[in-house]
Every structure is written in structure tokens, then in C-alpha cells.
Amino acid sequence: MDKKKDFTAIFKTNYPKVIRLCLGYTEGREDQAKDLAQEVFLKVWQSLESFRGDASIGTWIYRITVNVCLQEIRRREVTHIKIDTAVDQTISSEEKEQQFTTMYRCIDRLPPENKTIILLELEGVPQSEIAEITGISHQAVRTRIHRIKEQLSKCVRNE
């Protein structure tokens, strides 16, 4: 196994997903997200030879990313989520910004594990993979996503 060659390919394939997830945990602060992504890939490099292949490499890297980001949250005790989602194109940019701000405030109130679940869902990660990453059952992920969406909808309407 050529570790350097394998790592380069893994990095190129997974960096965009990792940086987006890190941006979500840093409220879009690119410098902080890059620091977290660097830490993620340092851990990937250090652990690559011990990767057993029980899950896909992408799932394994998502798990490392989530762990690194949650460690940072616990360290700072403050977290904000930035989610780039499609917003109705007929509304003004100020209204869009207000919607995002409201959504961020609501997401910020979620427990860390629920933030992880909704962020991964919005990233388009399959629910079965979210279950692997978070260590909870697929059915529990489906139920949580439904409940989180209901909770966020109520929160946004009441803001």
C-alpha cells in the first residue's frame, strides 16, 4: 500500500465534503473550518493504515469529522451552524438573510447530536450512512430527522 498516494486520492475525494461539514460547525468561518479540516486529515493520515474497512472510507472520514467538530464545540462551549440551503428565489436578499439568521438561531438550540444529524441530512448524506456515523439505528435517524424538522419549523414560525 502506497500510503502517500492513497492519502492524496482520499484527500482530493473527501476534502469538499469535510470542509462543508466543518463550515457548518463554524457558522461559515472559513479559517476555523480549514483548521478543523486540517485536523481531520491529520487524523486520517495517522489512522489510515489501521482503517479496517468495516464502513466505507467516506463514512469513516465523516465520523472523524463529526468527532473533531464535536470536540471543538465542547472545547469552546459555543456552536453555530451555517447551512446553505435553497431559499425561495422570489424573496429579497434581506429576507433570505433574515430566514437564514432565524434558521441558525433555531439550529443553534439543538443538542449537538441533533445538529450533526440535520447537518448531514442537509448535506445529502444517506440516512443509513448517518446512522453509521452517529452510531444510532437507521430507524432512529429517520425518526429524529422528522422530529428535528418539525421542531425547526415550529421554531422558525415562532421567531
CSV table of C-alpha atoms in Angstrom, one decimal:
chain,number,residue,atom,x,y,z
A,1,MET,CA,0.0,0.0,0.0
A,2,ASP,CA,1.4,3.4,-1.0
A,3,LYS,CA,0.2,5.5,1.9
A,4,LYS,CA,1.1,8.8,0.4
A,5,LYS,CA,-0.6,8.0,-3.0
A,6,ASP,CA,-3.7,6.6,-1.2
A,7,PHE,CA,-3.9,9.6,1.1
A,8,THR,CA,-3.7,12.1,-1.8
A,9,ALA,CA,-6.6,10.4,-3.5
A,10,ILE,CA,-8.7,10.2,-0.3
A,11,PHE,CA,-7.9,13.8,0.4
A,12,LYS,CA,-9.0,15.0,-3.1
A,13,THR,CA,-12.2,13.0,-3.0
A,14,ASN,CA,-13.3,13.9,0.5
A,15,TYR,CA,-12.0,17.4,1.2
A,16,PRO,CA,-15.0,19.2,-0.2
A,17,LYS,CA,-17.4,17.2,2.0
A,18,VAL,CA,-15.3,17.6,5.1
A,19,ILE,CA,-14.8,21.4,4.6
A,20,ARG,CA,-18.6,21.8,4.1
A,21,LEU,CA,-19.3,19.9,7.3
A,22,CYS,CA,-16.7,21.9,9.2
A,23,LEU,CA,-18.1,25.2,7.8
A,24,GLY,CA,-21.5,24.1,9.2
A,25,TYR,CA,-20.0,23.7,12.7
A,26,THR,CA,-18.1,27.1,12.5
A,27,GLU,CA,-21.0,29.2,11.1
A,28,GLY,CA,-19.2,29.6,7.8
A,29,ARG,CA,-15.9,30.8,9.3
A,30,GLU,CA,-13.6,29.6,6.7
A,31,ASP,CA,-10.4,29.9,8.7
A,32,GLN,CA,-11.8,27.9,11.6
A,33,ALA,CA,-13.3,25.3,9.2
A,34,LYS,CA,-9.9,24.9,7.4
A,35,ASP,CA,-8.2,24.4,10.8
A,36,LEU,CA,-10.8,21.7,11.7
A,37,ALA,CA,-10.4,20.1,8.2
A,38,GLN,CA,-6.7,20.0,8.6
A,39,GLU,CA,-7.1,18.3,12.0
A,40,VAL,CA,-9.5,15.7,10.4
A,41,PHE,CA,-7.0,14.9,7.6
A,42,LEU,CA,-4.1,14.7,10.1
A,43,LYS,CA,-6.2,12.0,12.0
A,44,VAL,CA,-7.0,10.3,8.7
A,45,TRP,CA,-3.2,10.2,7.8
A,46,GLN,CA,-2.3,8.9,11.3
A,47,SER,CA,-5.0,6.2,11.2
A,48,LEU,CA,-5.1,5.2,7.5
A,49,GLU,CA,-3.0,2.1,8.0
A,50,SER,CA,-5.3,0.9,10.7
A,51,PHE,CA,-8.5,1.5,8.7
A,52,ARG,CA,-10.3,-1.8,8.8
A,53,GLY,CA,-12.9,-1.2,6.1
A,54,ASP,CA,-15.9,-2.0,8.3
A,55,ALA,CA,-17.6,1.0,6.8
A,56,SER,CA,-16.8,2.9,3.6
A,57,ILE,CA,-13.8,5.3,3.7
A,58,GLY,CA,-16.3,8.2,3.3
A,59,THR,CA,-18.3,7.1,6.3
A,60,TRP,CA,-15.2,6.7,8.3
A,61,ILE,CA,-14.0,10.2,7.4
A,62,TYR,CA,-17.4,11.7,8.2
A,63,ARG,CA,-17.2,10.0,11.6
A,64,ILE,CA,-13.7,11.5,12.2
A,65,THR,CA,-15.0,14.9,11.0
A,66,VAL,CA,-18.0,14.8,13.4
A,67,ASN,CA,-15.8,13.8,16.3
A,68,VAL,CA,-13.3,16.6,15.6
A,69,CYS,CA,-16.1,19.2,15.3
A,70,LEU,CA,-17.9,18.0,18.4
A,71,GLN,CA,-14.6,18.1,20.4
A,72,GLU,CA,-14.1,21.7,19.2
A,73,ILE,CA,-17.7,22.5,20.3
A,74,ARG,CA,-17.1,21.0,23.7
A,75,ARG,CA,-13.8,22.9,24.0
A,76,ARG,CA,-15.3,26.2,23.1
A,77,GLU,CA,-18.8,25.6,24.6
A,78,VAL,CA,-20.3,27.7,21.8
A,79,THR,CA,-21.6,26.5,18.5
A,80,HIS,CA,-23.3,27.9,15.5
A,81,ILE,CA,-24.4,26.1,12.4
A,82,LYS,CA,-24.4,27.6,9.0
A,83,ILE,CA,-26.4,25.7,6.4
A,84,ASP,CA,-26.5,26.7,2.8
A,85,THR,CA,-30.0,25.6,1.6
A,86,ALA,CA,-32.1,26.7,-1.3
A,87,VAL,CA,-34.3,29.6,-0.4
A,88,ASP,CA,-37.3,30.8,-2.4
A,89,GLN,CA,-35.8,32.9,-5.2
A,90,THR,CA,-38.8,35.4,-5.2
A,91,ILE,CA,-37.8,37.0,-1.9
A,92,SER,CA,-35.3,39.7,-1.5
A,93,SER,CA,-31.8,39.2,-0.3
A,94,GLU,CA,-32.6,40.8,3.0
A,95,GLU,CA,-35.5,38.4,3.6
A,96,LYS,CA,-33.2,35.5,2.7
A,97,GLU,CA,-30.7,36.7,5.2
A,98,GLN,CA,-33.4,37.0,7.8
A,99,GLN,CA,-34.6,33.5,7.1
A,100,PHE,CA,-31.0,32.1,7.4
A,101,THR,CA,-30.4,34.0,10.6
A,102,THR,CA,-33.7,32.7,12.1
A,103,MET,CA,-32.8,29.2,11.0
A,104,TYR,CA,-29.3,29.4,12.5
A,105,ARG,CA,-30.8,30.6,15.8
A,106,CYS,CA,-33.2,27.6,15.8
A,107,ILE,CA,-30.5,25.1,14.9
A,108,ASP,CA,-28.2,26.6,17.5
A,109,ARG,CA,-30.7,25.5,20.1
A,110,LEU,CA,-30.5,21.8,19.1
A,111,PRO,CA,-28.4,19.3,21.1
A,112,PRO,CA,-25.1,18.6,19.4
A,113,GLU,CA,-26.1,15.1,18.2
A,114,ASN,CA,-29.2,16.5,16.5
A,115,LYS,CA,-27.2,19.3,14.9
A,116,THR,CA,-24.9,16.6,13.4
A,117,ILE,CA,-27.9,14.6,12.1
A,118,ILE,CA,-29.6,17.6,10.5
A,119,LEU,CA,-26.4,18.9,9.0
A,120,LEU,CA,-25.5,15.5,7.5
A,121,GLU,CA,-29.1,15.2,6.2
A,122,LEU,CA,-28.9,18.7,4.6
A,123,GLU,CA,-25.5,17.7,3.1
A,124,GLY,CA,-27.3,14.8,1.3
A,125,VAL,CA,-25.7,12.0,3.2
A,126,PRO,CA,-27.9,8.9,3.1
A,127,GLN,CA,-29.7,8.2,6.3
A,128,SER,CA,-28.2,4.7,6.6
A,129,GLU,CA,-24.8,6.4,6.5
A,130,ILE,CA,-25.9,9.0,9.1
A,131,ALA,CA,-26.8,6.0,11.3
A,132,GLU,CA,-23.3,4.6,10.9
A,133,ILE,CA,-21.7,7.9,11.6
A,134,THR,CA,-23.7,8.7,14.7
A,135,GLY,CA,-23.9,5.1,16.0
A,136,ILE,CA,-27.7,5.0,16.2
A,137,SER,CA,-30.1,2.8,14.3
A,138,HIS,CA,-31.3,3.8,10.8
A,139,GLN,CA,-34.9,3.9,12.1
A,140,ALA,CA,-33.9,6.2,15.0
A,141,VAL,CA,-32.2,8.5,12.5
A,142,ARG,CA,-35.4,8.6,10.3
A,143,THR,CA,-37.5,9.4,13.4
A,144,ARG,CA,-35.1,12.1,14.7
A,145,ILE,CA,-34.8,13.8,11.3
A,146,HIS,CA,-38.6,14.0,11.2
A,147,ARG,CA,-38.8,15.4,14.7
A,148,ILE,CA,-35.9,17.8,14.1
A,149,LYS,CA,-37.6,19.2,11.0
A,150,GLU,CA,-40.9,19.7,12.9
A,151,GLN,CA,-39.0,21.3,15.8
A,152,LEU,CA,-37.2,23.7,13.4
A,153,SER,CA,-40.3,24.6,11.5
A,154,LYS,CA,-42.1,25.5,14.8
A,155,CYS,CA,-39.1,27.5,15.9
A,156,VAL,CA,-38.8,29.4,12.7
A,157,ARG,CA,-42.6,30.2,12.6
A,158,ASN,CA,-42.4,31.5,16.2
A,159,GLU,CA,-39.3,33.6,15.8
